[in-house]
PDB file of C-alpha atoms in Angstrom:
ATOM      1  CA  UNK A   1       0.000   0.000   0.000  1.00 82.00           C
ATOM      2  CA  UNK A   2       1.403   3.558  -1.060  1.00 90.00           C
ATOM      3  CA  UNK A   3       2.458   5.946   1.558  1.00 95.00           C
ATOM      4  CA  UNK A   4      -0.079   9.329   1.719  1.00 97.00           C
ATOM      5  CA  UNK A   5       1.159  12.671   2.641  1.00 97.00           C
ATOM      6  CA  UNK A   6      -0.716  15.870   2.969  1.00 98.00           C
ATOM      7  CA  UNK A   7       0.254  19.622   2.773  1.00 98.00           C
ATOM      8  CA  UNK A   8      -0.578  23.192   2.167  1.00 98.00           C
ATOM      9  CA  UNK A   9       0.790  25.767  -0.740  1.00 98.00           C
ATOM     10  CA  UNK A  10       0.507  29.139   0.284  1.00 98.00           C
ATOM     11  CA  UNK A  11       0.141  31.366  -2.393  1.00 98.00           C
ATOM     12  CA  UNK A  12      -0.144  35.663  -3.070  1.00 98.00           C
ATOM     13  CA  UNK A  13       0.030  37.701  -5.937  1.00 97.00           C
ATOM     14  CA  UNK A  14       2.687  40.706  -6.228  1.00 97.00           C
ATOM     15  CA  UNK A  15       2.775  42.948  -9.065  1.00 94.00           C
ATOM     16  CA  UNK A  16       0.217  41.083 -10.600  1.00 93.00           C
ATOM     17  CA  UNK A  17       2.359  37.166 -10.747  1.00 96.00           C
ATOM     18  CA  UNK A  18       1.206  34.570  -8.699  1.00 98.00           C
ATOM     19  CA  UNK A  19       4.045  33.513  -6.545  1.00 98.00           C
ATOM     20  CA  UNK A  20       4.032  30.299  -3.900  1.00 98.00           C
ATOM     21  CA  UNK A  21       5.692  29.782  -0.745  1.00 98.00           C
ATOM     22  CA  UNK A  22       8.090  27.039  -1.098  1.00 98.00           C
ATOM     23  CA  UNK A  23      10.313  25.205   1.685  1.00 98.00           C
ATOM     24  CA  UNK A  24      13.419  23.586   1.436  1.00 97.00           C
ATOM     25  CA  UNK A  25      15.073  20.551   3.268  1.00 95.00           C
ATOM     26  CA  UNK A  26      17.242  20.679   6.176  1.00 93.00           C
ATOM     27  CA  UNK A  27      20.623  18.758   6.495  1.00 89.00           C
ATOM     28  CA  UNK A  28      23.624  18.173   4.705  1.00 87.00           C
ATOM     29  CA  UNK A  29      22.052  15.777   1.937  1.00 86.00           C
ATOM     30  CA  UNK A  30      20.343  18.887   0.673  1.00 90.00           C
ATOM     31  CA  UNK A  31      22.855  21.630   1.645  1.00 90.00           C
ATOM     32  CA  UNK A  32      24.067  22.054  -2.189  1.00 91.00           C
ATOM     33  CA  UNK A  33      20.506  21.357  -4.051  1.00 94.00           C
ATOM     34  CA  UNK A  34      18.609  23.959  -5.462  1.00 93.00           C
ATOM     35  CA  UNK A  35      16.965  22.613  -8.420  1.00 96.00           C
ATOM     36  CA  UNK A  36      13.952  20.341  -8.101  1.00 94.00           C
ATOM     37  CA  UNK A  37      15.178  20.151  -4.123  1.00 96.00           C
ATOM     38  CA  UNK A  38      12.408  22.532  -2.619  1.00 98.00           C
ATOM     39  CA  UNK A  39       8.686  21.316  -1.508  1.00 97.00           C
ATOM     40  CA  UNK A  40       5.314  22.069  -0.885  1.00 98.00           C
ATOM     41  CA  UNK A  41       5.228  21.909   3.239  1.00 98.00           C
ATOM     42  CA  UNK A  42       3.735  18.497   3.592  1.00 97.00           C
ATOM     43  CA  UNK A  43       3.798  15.423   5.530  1.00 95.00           C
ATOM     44  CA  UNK A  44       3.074  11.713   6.313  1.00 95.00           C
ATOM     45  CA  UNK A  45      -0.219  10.876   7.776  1.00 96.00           C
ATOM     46  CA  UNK A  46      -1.422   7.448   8.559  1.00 93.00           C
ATOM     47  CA  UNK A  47      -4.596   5.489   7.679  1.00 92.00           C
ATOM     48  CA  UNK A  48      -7.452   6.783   9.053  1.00 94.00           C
ATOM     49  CA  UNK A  49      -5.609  10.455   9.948  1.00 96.00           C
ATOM     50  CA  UNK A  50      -8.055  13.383   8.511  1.00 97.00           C
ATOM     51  CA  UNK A  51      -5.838  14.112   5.563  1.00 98.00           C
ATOM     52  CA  UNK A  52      -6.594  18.043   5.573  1.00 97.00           C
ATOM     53  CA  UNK A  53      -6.201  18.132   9.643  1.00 97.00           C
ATOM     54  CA  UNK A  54      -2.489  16.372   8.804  1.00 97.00           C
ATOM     55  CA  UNK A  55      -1.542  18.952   6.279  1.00 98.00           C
ATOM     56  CA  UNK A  56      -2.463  21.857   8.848  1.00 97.00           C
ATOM     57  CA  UNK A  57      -0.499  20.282  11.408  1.00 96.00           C
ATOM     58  CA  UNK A  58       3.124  19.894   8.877  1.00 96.00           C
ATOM     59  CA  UNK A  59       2.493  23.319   7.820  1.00 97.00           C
ATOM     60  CA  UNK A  60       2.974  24.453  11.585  1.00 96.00           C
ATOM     61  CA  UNK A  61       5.512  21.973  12.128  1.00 95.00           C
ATOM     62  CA  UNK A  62       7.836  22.588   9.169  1.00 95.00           C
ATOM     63  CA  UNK A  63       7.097  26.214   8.834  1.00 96.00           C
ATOM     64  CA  UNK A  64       5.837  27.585  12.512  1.00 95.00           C
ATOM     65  CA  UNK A  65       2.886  29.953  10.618  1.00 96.00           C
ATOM     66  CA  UNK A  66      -0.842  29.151  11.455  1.00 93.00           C
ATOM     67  CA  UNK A  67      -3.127  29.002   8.471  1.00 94.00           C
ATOM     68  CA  UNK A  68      -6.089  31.485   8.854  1.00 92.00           C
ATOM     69  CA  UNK A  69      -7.036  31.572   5.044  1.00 95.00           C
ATOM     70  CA  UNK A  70      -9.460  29.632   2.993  1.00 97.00           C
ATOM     71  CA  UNK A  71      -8.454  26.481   1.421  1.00 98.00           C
ATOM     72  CA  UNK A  72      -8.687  25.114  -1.963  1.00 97.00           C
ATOM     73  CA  UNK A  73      -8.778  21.602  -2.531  1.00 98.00           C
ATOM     74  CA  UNK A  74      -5.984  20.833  -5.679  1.00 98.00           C
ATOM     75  CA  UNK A  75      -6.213  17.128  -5.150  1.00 98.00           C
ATOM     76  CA  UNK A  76      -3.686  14.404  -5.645  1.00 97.00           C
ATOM     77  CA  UNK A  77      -1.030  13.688  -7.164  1.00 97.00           C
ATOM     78  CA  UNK A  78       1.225  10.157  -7.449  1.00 96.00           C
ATOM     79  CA  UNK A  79       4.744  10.630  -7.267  1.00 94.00           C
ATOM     80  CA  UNK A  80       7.664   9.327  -9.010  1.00 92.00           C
ATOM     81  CA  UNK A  81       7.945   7.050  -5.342  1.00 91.00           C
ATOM     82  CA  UNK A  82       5.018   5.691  -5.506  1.00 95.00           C
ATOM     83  CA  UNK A  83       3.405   7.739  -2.899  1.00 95.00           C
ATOM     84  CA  UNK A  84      -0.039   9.608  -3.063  1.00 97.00           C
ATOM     85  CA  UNK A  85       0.519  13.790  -2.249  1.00 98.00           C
ATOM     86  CA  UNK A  86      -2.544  15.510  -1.390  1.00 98.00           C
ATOM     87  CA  UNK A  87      -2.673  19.059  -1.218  1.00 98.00           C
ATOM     88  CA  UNK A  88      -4.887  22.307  -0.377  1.00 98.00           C
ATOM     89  CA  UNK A  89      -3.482  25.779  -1.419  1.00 98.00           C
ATOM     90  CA  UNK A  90      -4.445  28.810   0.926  1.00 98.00           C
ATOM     91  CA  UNK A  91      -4.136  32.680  -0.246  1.00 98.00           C
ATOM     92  CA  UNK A  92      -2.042  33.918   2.786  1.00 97.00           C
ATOM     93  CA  UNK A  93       1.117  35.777   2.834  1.00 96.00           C
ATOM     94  CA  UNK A  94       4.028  35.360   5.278  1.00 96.00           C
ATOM     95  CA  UNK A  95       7.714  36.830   5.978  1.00 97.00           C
ATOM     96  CA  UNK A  96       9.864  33.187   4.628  1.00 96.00           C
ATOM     97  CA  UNK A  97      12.602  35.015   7.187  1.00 95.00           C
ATOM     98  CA  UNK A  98      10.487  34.584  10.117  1.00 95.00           C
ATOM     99  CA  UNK A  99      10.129  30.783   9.417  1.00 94.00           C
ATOM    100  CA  UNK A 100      10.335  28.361  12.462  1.00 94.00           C
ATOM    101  CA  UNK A 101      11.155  24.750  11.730  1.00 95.00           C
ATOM    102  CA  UNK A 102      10.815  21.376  13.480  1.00 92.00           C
ATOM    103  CA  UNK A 103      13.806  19.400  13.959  1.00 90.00           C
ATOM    104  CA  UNK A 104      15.016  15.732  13.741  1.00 89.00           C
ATOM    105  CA  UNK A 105      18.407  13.761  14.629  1.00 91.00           C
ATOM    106  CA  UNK A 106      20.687  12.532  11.677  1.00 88.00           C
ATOM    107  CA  UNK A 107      23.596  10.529  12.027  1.00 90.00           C
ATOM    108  CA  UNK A 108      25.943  12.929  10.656  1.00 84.00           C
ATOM    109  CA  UNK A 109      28.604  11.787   9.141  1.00 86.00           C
ATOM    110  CA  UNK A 110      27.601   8.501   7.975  1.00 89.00           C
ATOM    111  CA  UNK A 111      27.946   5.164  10.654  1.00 90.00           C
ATOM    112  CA  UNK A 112      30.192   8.590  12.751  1.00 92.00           C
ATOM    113  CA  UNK A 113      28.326   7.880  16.001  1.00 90.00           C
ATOM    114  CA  UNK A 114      27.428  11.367  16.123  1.00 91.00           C
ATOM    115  CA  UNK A 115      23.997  13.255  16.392  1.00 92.00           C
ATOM    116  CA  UNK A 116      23.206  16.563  15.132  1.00 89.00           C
ATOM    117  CA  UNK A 117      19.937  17.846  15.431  1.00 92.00           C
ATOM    118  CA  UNK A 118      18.752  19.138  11.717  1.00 91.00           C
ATOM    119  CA  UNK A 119      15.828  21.306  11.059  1.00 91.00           C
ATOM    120  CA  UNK A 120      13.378  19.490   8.598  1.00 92.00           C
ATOM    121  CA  UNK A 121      13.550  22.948   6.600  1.00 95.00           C
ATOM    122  CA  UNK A 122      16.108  25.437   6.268  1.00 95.00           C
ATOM    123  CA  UNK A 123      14.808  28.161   4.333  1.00 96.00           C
ATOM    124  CA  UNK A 124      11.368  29.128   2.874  1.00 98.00           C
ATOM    125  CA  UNK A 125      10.972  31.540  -0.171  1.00 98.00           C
ATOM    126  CA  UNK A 126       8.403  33.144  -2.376  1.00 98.00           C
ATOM    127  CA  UNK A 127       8.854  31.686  -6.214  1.00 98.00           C
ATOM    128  CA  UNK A 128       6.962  33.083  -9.481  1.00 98.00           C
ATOM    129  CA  UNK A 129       4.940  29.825 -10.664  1.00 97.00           C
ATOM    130  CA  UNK A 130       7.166  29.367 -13.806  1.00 97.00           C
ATOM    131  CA  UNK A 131      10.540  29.216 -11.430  1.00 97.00           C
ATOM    132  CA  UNK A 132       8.663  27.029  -8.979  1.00 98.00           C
ATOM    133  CA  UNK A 133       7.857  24.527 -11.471  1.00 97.00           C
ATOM    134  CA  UNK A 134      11.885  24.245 -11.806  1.00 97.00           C
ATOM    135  CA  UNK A 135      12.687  24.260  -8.080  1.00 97.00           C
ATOM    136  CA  UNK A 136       9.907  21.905  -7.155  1.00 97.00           C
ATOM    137  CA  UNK A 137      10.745  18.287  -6.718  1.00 95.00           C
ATOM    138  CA  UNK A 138       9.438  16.618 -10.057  1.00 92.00           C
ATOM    139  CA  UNK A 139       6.253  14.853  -8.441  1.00 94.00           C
ATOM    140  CA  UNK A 140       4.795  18.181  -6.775  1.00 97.00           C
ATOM    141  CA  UNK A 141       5.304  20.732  -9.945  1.00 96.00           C
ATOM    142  CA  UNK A 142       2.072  19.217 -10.893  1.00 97.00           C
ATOM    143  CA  UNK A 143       0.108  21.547  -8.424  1.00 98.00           C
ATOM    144  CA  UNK A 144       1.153  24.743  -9.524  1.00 98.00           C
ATOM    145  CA  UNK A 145      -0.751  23.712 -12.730  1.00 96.00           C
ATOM    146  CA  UNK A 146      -3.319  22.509 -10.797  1.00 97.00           C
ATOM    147  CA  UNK A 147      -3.554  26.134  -8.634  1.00 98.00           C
ATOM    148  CA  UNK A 148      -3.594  28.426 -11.785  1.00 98.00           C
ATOM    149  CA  UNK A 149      -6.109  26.485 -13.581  1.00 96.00           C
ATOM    150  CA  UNK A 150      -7.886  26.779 -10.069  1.00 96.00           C
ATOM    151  CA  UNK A 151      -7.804  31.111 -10.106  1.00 97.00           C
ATOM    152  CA  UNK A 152      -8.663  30.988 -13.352  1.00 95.00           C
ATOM    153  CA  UNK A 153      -5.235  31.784 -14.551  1.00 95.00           C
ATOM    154  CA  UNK A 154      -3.926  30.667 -17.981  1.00 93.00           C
ATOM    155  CA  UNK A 155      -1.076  27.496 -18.109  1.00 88.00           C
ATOM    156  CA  UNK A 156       2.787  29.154 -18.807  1.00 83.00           C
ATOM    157  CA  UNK A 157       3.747  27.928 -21.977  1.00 63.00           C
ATOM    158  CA  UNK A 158       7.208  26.088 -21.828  1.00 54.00           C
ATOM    159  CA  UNK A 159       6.736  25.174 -17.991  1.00 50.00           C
ATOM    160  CA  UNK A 160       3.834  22.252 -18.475  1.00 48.00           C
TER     161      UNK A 160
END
């Protein structure tokens, strides 16, 4: 059975553009990734978990900010893992400085003995939809699509 996870994409417009808030990993795996390394704030949730109450709670986890915005259902998606992504976008802007992460222990180096405590996200920033597509990991570019079509807003040619 495929693993689910759940999450929220914020999302604002500035000068017009629709731009999303976008997270990216914590640790020294990711230090040096940029390109399709960032994410949608998301998260596991087991069977029988409320799927939108588990996206709600990563969102606070990963990112410390408390959604007070509508939602809009965008669906799911399967990733290139095998595992189902289900996520709600929410009009709501936020400072990506003021971000406040969760944290988990990593053997670091390798089979070293030694724990470091790593913050599941290291940075947050607001992307233009086209860049986002590029910066997303492969499986979630799917839901910028899915947002624009959503506001009504045409596809970006080149980025589908």
């Amino acid at each position: 059975m495929p693993k689910h996870s759940a999450g929220i994409l914020l999302y604002r417009f500035r000068g017009g553009n629709l731009e999303v808030l976008l997270v990216h990993p914590g640790g020294p795996f990711w230090a040096g990734k940029d390109r399709a390394a960032w994410s949608i704030p998301k998260g596991e949730y087991e069977e029988g978990e409320d799927p939108l109450e588990a996206a709600k709670r990563e969102l606070a986890e990963e990112t410390g900010i408390d959604l007070d915005s509508p939602l809009i259902d965008l669906g799911e998606l399967r990733q290139p893992s095998r595992k189902i992504v289900r996520i709600w976008a929410a009009s709501q802007d936020h400072d990506p400085s003021a971000i406040s992460s969760n944290t988990f222990s990593l053997e670091w180096p390798p089979n070293s003995v030694k724990l470091l405590d790593i913050p599941e996200i290291d940075r947050a920033a607001w992307y233009p939809t086209a860049i986002a597509k590029i910066k997303l990991h492969k499986g979630q570019a799917g839901f910028i699509s899915k947002l624009r079509e959503m506001l009504g807003l045409p596809s970006e040619e080149g980025t589908e």
